[in-house]
Amino acid sequence: MFAEIEQYFRTERLPHIWCPGCTNGIIVKSIVEAIQKAGLDQDKTVIVSGIGCSSRATGYLNFNTLHTTHGRALAFATGVKLANPELNVFVITGDGDCTSIGGNHFIHSARRNMDLNVILFNNNIYGMTGGQYSPMSPSGAKATTAPYGNIERPFDICNLAIASGATYVARGNSFNTRQLTDIIYNGIANKGFSFVEAIASCPVYYGRKNKLGNAADMLKWQRDNCITKEAADRLPPEKKQGKIVTGILHHEPAPEYTTEYQKIIDKFQGGEES
Amino acid sequence: MNVTSINARLMQGNQACAEGAIYAGARFYAGYPITPSTEIAEVLAERLPQVGGKFIQMEDEIASMAAIVGASLTGAKSMTATSGPGFSLKQENLGYAVLSEVPCVVVNVQRLGPSTGGPTAPSQGDIMQARWGTHGDHPIIAVSPSSVQECFELTVKAFNLSERFRIPVLMMLDEVIGHMRERIVIPAPGELDIFERKTPEVAPSQYVPYEPQDDSLVPPMANFGEGYRYHVTGLLHDDTGFPSNSPAVMGAHQDRLHEKIRRGLNEIIMVEEAETEDADVLLVAFGCMARSAARAVKEARAKGQKVGMLRLITIWPFPEEALRQLAEKVKAIIVPEMNLGQVVDVVKSAVEGKVPVYGICQADGEIIPPERILEKIEEVL
Amino acid sequence: MSAVAETTQQTPIAINLSWCKACGICYALCPVKVLGPDELGKVTVIQANKCTHCKICENHCPDYAISVVGGKKS
Ligand SMILES: Cc1ncc(C[n+]2csc(CCOP(=O)(O)OP(=O)(O)O)c2C)c(N)n1
Ligand code: SF4
Ligand code: SF4
Ligand code: SF4
């Protein structure tokens, strides 16, 4: 029931601007359900986004919201969290926003392990600017700037997050909403940099350019091509070929940045201020 | 030992700037190392945790600028410091701070450019970048100190102006001032005014984040986490903070951003006059060049030449009024500056041909010595 | 203030037509064809009595336009 989560939305601003069948709305709902399940105080929760279709989400969410510049959401979020570690800080970002222009901020944020919850809406394309390829467009995919097929290779962004030091890394999709909510929820519980890749569909640009059918077809594709990590672990390699593995891929807690910083401040108790 | 002697210290300009920030109540710094500004970061890395503040070295200057805006939104007085190449990278989110009206202080210890240029060579070459570095029409406040004592005090004022007008304030140092050592007297707590950001007086349900509450046109600002859930964006927006592409809304937003600064000019514009009463020749100078110019005034006066100086402490918005009044009285204006003619053109346009204006412009990493200014005085008298 | 409009029909499915963007996801995914398109492609209830309250439609509507009333809590 939408009524159960309505308090987390700026309902007067709905319906949102996303195209018919864009799954951004589904992912946003999972984020909100995870926040509700975790019982986070709305007044103490900040949601930061970059620029792109997905980053428009902040305008609809009834929290302290910060819609920043292209690729920089993590850097703004770092300032918010470090200045006031009491705040729960979420980052909503697109595949172009996070992995292209924001790639450097991404790896460094993962390395620092500040307690941020990052949800990457991966629709494999630049939606807002009209369908150019992104660093997460598959090889061979068509885009307005890859009219003959993409000759670049995409990032496996979860592996990049792990290699960069993220302490919690998970992948979900917009079909399996229960799983998506759960992995975001588990990320909230991790005190450190938590990263969730949420597979999204952009039927208007990515879908059309690549003849993937309508919005429902694209969702069914997610259903049929993703397997959970648990299932994948039991399958022989040949059966995993071409499948996208979802679920919690990595969880290895490490000292959290703002906690470590507070220890330095605590050494000076009795200074001007504490 | 009395209080004054305890508080009198030998200090470098960059260090004074960092200490001024602490005095002003700055509790957040994010930066990326670059010569000749690095000492500011080094001092604050040590000092901030001592006073309960936060320091972070970010991955680059774009991120540093973003981080201070994020921090400021939680209520922390925030600052970053950089030099030339880093100042270029700050421009993107500097524009964001102007549009979304988030207070912060950005220090640029100018070095010779363009590009990597001369990392240790002093310059005043970023004056126009300070004005127009980020895209679009926008107001900005930029100030420039001429001594170590002023590095301290002007940093305090920069924070005050920033919090008062909800705009980034640029502290335009130069390599000479940043690295010079002078004796300074640290003001006692309470001695200098500190302005605290105006927060909303209404309940969260009544809060309209960008609605001005008085003639200043500067809306009160709620801190994230205190119950006022509102939206901050870099898109042009209406008083509610939500974006709009209506020409009326976008135009009104732009107009208010400029008008709030215009209405505050009395508080923002700071200049200092020396020996201008009977002057025939007026030197207009700022930053380290004001020191050379002051020397030139003294030596010219010793020779019986009637020379005075207008020192620009505020550079943007440009102190046009003060200049125009002096232009009525003098016969010539000379602008010595360590760039190839950035301020001299602004001076020319401000005096509208009333008096001849001459530039002494040089961009080679050397300070223009008083002798060159004296030669020019001889020439124009 | 509830954003979910009352449905005119007596069904367990509350639809907010003003939010529906006619994407077709809900009626393509409904396992028992309770839902279908109206002439504009927006959702309409065809056979309410077959609804199993599985909430597949609600969970996948990107526009929060469907609420399945009653049934198991998801
Ligand atoms: C500095 C800068 N460069 C380029 C743009 C134009 N731009 C806006 S959104 C976008 C890409 C968005 O793609 P993605 O992050 O994948 O988000 P999506 O729209 O697909 O959700 C680009 C290139 C910009 N706003 N700012
Ligand atoms: S362009 Fe694509 S990503 Fe953007 S709103 Fe439309 S469907 Fe969604
Ligand atoms: S899924 Fe939602 S928006 Fe799409 S047709 Fe159904 S009700 Fe309408
Ligand atoms: S709840 Fe299930 S059965 Fe009922 S309309 Fe929705 S999808 Fe169909």
Short mmCIF file of N, CA, C and O in Angstrom, two decimals, chain A residues 1-4 6 9 11 14-23 25-26 28-29 174-175 177-178 215-216 219-220, chain C residues 1-4 18-19 21-25 28-29 55-56 58-64 66-70 73-74:
data_model
loop_
_atom_site.label_atom_id
_atom_site.label_comp_id
_atom_site.label_asym_id
_atom_site.label_seq_id
_atom_site.Cartn_x
_atom_site.Cartn_y
_atom_site.Cartn_z
N MET A 1 0.83 -1.20 0.00
CA MET A 1 0.00 0.00 0.00
C MET A 1 0.87 1.25 0.00
O MET A 1 1.72 1.42 0.86
N PHE A 2 0.63 2.11 -0.97
CA PHE A 2 1.40 3.34 -1.02
C PHE A 2 1.19 4.17 0.26
O PHE A 2 2.10 4.83 0.75
N ALA A 3 -0.04 4.06 0.80
CA ALA A 3 -0.35 4.84 2.01
C ALA A 3 0.64 4.56 3.14
O ALA A 3 0.93 5.44 3.96
N GLU A 4 1.19 3.34 3.16
CA GLU A 4 2.12 2.97 4.25
C GLU A 4 3.47 3.70 4.15
O GLU A 4 4.19 3.79 5.14
N GLU A 6 3.70 6.69 2.30
CA GLU A 6 3.40 8.03 1.78
C GLU A 6 4.14 9.14 2.52
O GLU A 6 4.55 10.14 1.92
N PHE A 9 7.28 10.60 1.04
CA PHE A 9 7.27 11.27 -0.27
C PHE A 9 6.72 12.68 -0.15
O PHE A 9 5.93 12.97 0.74
N THR A 11 4.28 14.08 -1.75
CA THR A 11 3.23 13.61 -2.67
C THR A 11 2.69 14.73 -3.55
O THR A 11 2.26 14.48 -4.67
N LEU A 14 4.20 14.64 -6.90
CA LEU A 14 3.99 13.48 -7.78
C LEU A 14 2.82 13.77 -8.71
O LEU A 14 1.95 14.57 -8.38
N PRO A 15 2.69 13.12 -9.87
CA PRO A 15 3.60 12.08 -10.39
C PRO A 15 4.97 12.66 -10.77
O PRO A 15 5.08 13.83 -11.10
N HIS A 16 5.97 11.79 -10.72
CA HIS A 16 7.33 12.21 -11.02
C HIS A 16 7.52 12.42 -12.53
O HIS A 16 6.66 12.06 -13.32
N ILE A 17 8.68 12.97 -12.88
CA ILE A 17 8.93 13.31 -14.29
C ILE A 17 9.36 12.12 -15.14
O ILE A 17 9.53 12.24 -16.34
N TRP A 18 9.62 10.98 -14.51
CA TRP A 18 10.18 9.87 -15.29
C TRP A 18 9.20 9.36 -16.34
O TRP A 18 7.98 9.38 -16.17
N CYS A 19 9.74 8.83 -17.43
CA CYS A 19 8.93 8.35 -18.56
C CYS A 19 8.07 7.15 -18.13
O CYS A 19 8.40 6.46 -17.16
N PRO A 20 7.03 6.87 -18.89
CA PRO A 20 6.24 5.66 -18.63
C PRO A 20 7.14 4.43 -18.68
O PRO A 20 7.93 4.27 -19.61
N GLY A 21 7.06 3.61 -17.64
CA GLY A 21 7.80 2.36 -17.64
C GLY A 21 9.24 2.46 -17.19
O GLY A 21 9.94 1.44 -17.07
N CYS A 22 9.73 3.65 -16.91
CA CYS A 22 11.08 3.82 -16.34
C CYS A 22 11.05 3.22 -14.94
O CYS A 22 10.14 3.52 -14.17
N THR A 23 12.01 2.39 -14.60
CA THR A 23 11.91 1.71 -13.30
C THR A 23 12.53 2.50 -12.15
O THR A 23 12.63 2.00 -11.03
N GLY A 25 11.23 4.72 -10.43
CA GLY A 25 10.23 4.82 -9.36
C GLY A 25 10.19 3.57 -8.49
O GLY A 25 9.96 3.65 -7.27
N ILE A 26 10.43 2.42 -9.10
CA ILE A 26 10.42 1.16 -8.34
C ILE A 26 11.59 1.13 -7.35
O ILE A 26 11.45 0.76 -6.19
N VAL A 28 13.24 3.69 -6.14
CA VAL A 28 13.04 4.70 -5.09
C VAL A 28 12.14 4.12 -3.99
O VAL A 28 12.38 4.32 -2.80
N LYS A 29 11.13 3.38 -4.41
CA LYS A 29 10.23 2.79 -3.41
C LYS A 29 10.99 1.81 -2.51
O LYS A 29 10.79 1.79 -1.30
N SER A 174 15.24 -4.12 -10.47
CA SER A 174 13.95 -3.52 -10.18
C SER A 174 12.80 -4.52 -10.33
O SER A 174 11.65 -4.17 -10.09
N PHE A 175 13.11 -5.76 -10.71
CA PHE A 175 12.03 -6.77 -10.69
C PHE A 175 11.89 -7.37 -9.30
O PHE A 175 10.81 -7.41 -8.72
N THR A 177 11.88 -6.76 -6.12
CA THR A 177 11.85 -5.59 -5.23
C THR A 177 12.10 -5.97 -3.78
O THR A 177 12.66 -5.19 -3.02
N ARG A 178 11.66 -7.17 -3.39
CA ARG A 178 11.89 -7.57 -2.00
C ARG A 178 13.38 -7.70 -1.72
O ARG A 178 13.89 -7.22 -0.72
N ALA A 215 8.35 -1.74 -21.71
CA ALA A 215 8.79 -1.65 -20.31
C ALA A 215 8.63 -2.99 -19.59
O ALA A 215 9.52 -3.42 -18.85
N ALA A 216 7.51 -3.66 -19.82
CA ALA A 216 7.28 -4.94 -19.15
C ALA A 216 8.29 -5.99 -19.63
O ALA A 216 8.81 -6.78 -18.84
N LEU A 219 11.52 -5.53 -17.86
CA LEU A 219 11.47 -6.02 -16.47
C LEU A 219 11.57 -7.55 -16.44
O LEU A 219 12.26 -8.13 -15.61
N LYS A 220 10.87 -8.17 -17.40
CA LYS A 220 10.93 -9.64 -17.46
C LYS A 220 12.35 -10.10 -17.79
O LYS A 220 12.81 -11.12 -17.30
N MET C 1 -4.27 13.42 4.23
CA MET C 1 -4.20 13.59 2.78
C MET C 1 -3.69 12.29 2.16
O MET C 1 -2.52 11.98 2.22
N SER C 2 -4.58 11.52 1.56
CA SER C 2 -4.12 10.30 0.91
C SER C 2 -4.03 10.55 -0.58
O SER C 2 -4.93 11.10 -1.19
N ALA C 3 -2.88 10.14 -1.14
CA ALA C 3 -2.69 10.35 -2.56
C ALA C 3 -3.39 9.26 -3.37
O ALA C 3 -3.51 9.34 -4.57
N VAL C 4 -3.82 8.20 -2.69
CA VAL C 4 -4.44 7.10 -3.41
C VAL C 4 -5.93 7.37 -3.57
O VAL C 4 -6.68 7.44 -2.60
N SER C 18 -4.73 9.37 -12.04
CA SER C 18 -4.01 10.59 -12.41
C SER C 18 -2.48 10.37 -12.34
O SER C 18 -1.72 11.13 -12.93
N TRP C 19 -2.05 9.34 -11.64
CA TRP C 19 -0.62 9.05 -11.61
C TRP C 19 -0.22 7.99 -12.65
O TRP C 19 0.96 7.80 -12.92
N LYS C 21 0.76 6.21 -15.89
CA LYS C 21 1.34 6.71 -17.15
C LYS C 21 1.17 5.73 -18.29
O LYS C 21 1.83 5.86 -19.33
N ALA C 22 0.33 4.74 -18.08
CA ALA C 22 0.01 3.80 -19.18
C ALA C 22 1.23 3.04 -19.68
O ALA C 22 1.35 2.80 -20.88
N CYS C 23 2.10 2.66 -18.76
CA CYS C 23 3.31 1.96 -19.21
C CYS C 23 3.04 0.50 -19.52
O CYS C 23 3.82 -0.14 -20.24
N GLY C 24 1.98 -0.05 -18.95
CA GLY C 24 1.63 -1.44 -19.26
C GLY C 24 2.28 -2.49 -18.39
O GLY C 24 2.03 -3.68 -18.55
N ILE C 25 3.12 -2.08 -17.46
CA ILE C 25 3.84 -3.08 -16.65
C ILE C 25 2.86 -3.92 -15.82
O ILE C 25 2.93 -5.15 -15.82
N ALA C 28 0.77 -6.40 -17.83
CA ALA C 28 1.60 -7.44 -18.46
C ALA C 28 2.08 -8.44 -17.41
O ALA C 28 2.28 -9.62 -17.71
N LEU C 29 2.28 -7.98 -16.19
CA LEU C 29 2.83 -8.87 -15.17
C LEU C 29 1.76 -9.59 -14.34
O LEU C 29 2.05 -10.60 -13.71
N LYS C 55 0.17 -8.76 -5.28
CA LYS C 55 0.83 -7.43 -5.25
C LYS C 55 1.93 -7.24 -6.29
O LYS C 55 2.74 -6.30 -6.19
N ILE C 56 1.98 -8.14 -7.24
CA ILE C 56 3.00 -7.96 -8.29
C ILE C 56 2.76 -6.63 -9.00
O ILE C 56 3.70 -5.88 -9.30
N GLU C 58 1.27 -3.88 -7.79
CA GLU C 58 1.63 -2.76 -6.89
C GLU C 58 3.14 -2.60 -6.80
O GLU C 58 3.67 -1.49 -6.89
N ASN C 59 3.84 -3.71 -6.63
CA ASN C 59 5.29 -3.64 -6.43
C ASN C 59 6.02 -3.15 -7.67
O ASN C 59 7.13 -2.63 -7.56
N HIS C 60 5.44 -3.34 -8.84
CA HIS C 60 6.16 -2.97 -10.06
C HIS C 60 5.61 -1.75 -10.76
O HIS C 60 6.07 -1.40 -11.85
N CYS C 61 4.61 -1.14 -10.18
CA CYS C 61 4.14 0.10 -10.79
C CYS C 61 5.13 1.21 -10.44
O CYS C 61 5.28 1.57 -9.29
N PRO C 62 5.83 1.75 -11.44
CA PRO C 62 6.86 2.76 -11.15
C PRO C 62 6.26 4.08 -10.68
O PRO C 62 6.99 4.96 -10.23
N ASP C 63 4.94 4.20 -10.81
CA ASP C 63 4.30 5.47 -10.47
C ASP C 63 3.41 5.44 -9.24
O ASP C 63 2.66 6.38 -9.01
N TYR C 64 3.49 4.36 -8.49
CA TYR C 64 2.75 4.25 -7.22
C TYR C 64 1.25 4.45 -7.45
O TYR C 64 0.55 5.00 -6.60
N ILE C 66 -1.00 2.03 -8.06
CA ILE C 66 -1.86 0.91 -7.66
C ILE C 66 -1.59 0.55 -6.20
O ILE C 66 -0.43 0.43 -5.79
N SER C 67 -2.67 0.38 -5.44
CA SER C 67 -2.54 -0.18 -4.10
C SER C 67 -3.50 -1.35 -3.99
O SER C 67 -4.68 -1.21 -4.27
N VAL C 68 -2.95 -2.50 -3.62
CA VAL C 68 -3.81 -3.67 -3.45
C VAL C 68 -4.26 -3.69 -2.00
O VAL C 68 -3.44 -3.74 -1.07
N VAL C 69 -5.55 -3.57 -1.82
CA VAL C 69 -6.10 -3.46 -0.47
C VAL C 69 -6.38 -4.86 0.06
O VAL C 69 -6.91 -5.71 -0.67
N GLY C 70 -6.00 -5.09 1.30
CA GLY C 70 -6.26 -6.40 1.89
C GLY C 70 -5.24 -7.42 1.42
O GLY C 70 -4.26 -7.08 0.78
N LYS C 73 0.24 -9.12 4.00
CA LYS C 73 1.17 -7.99 4.00
C LYS C 73 2.47 -8.45 3.33
O LYS C 73 2.95 -9.55 3.60
N SER C 74 2.98 -7.65 2.42
CA SER C 74 4.20 -8.10 1.72
C SER C 74 5.41 -7.94 2.61
O SER C 74 5.46 -7.10 3.48
#
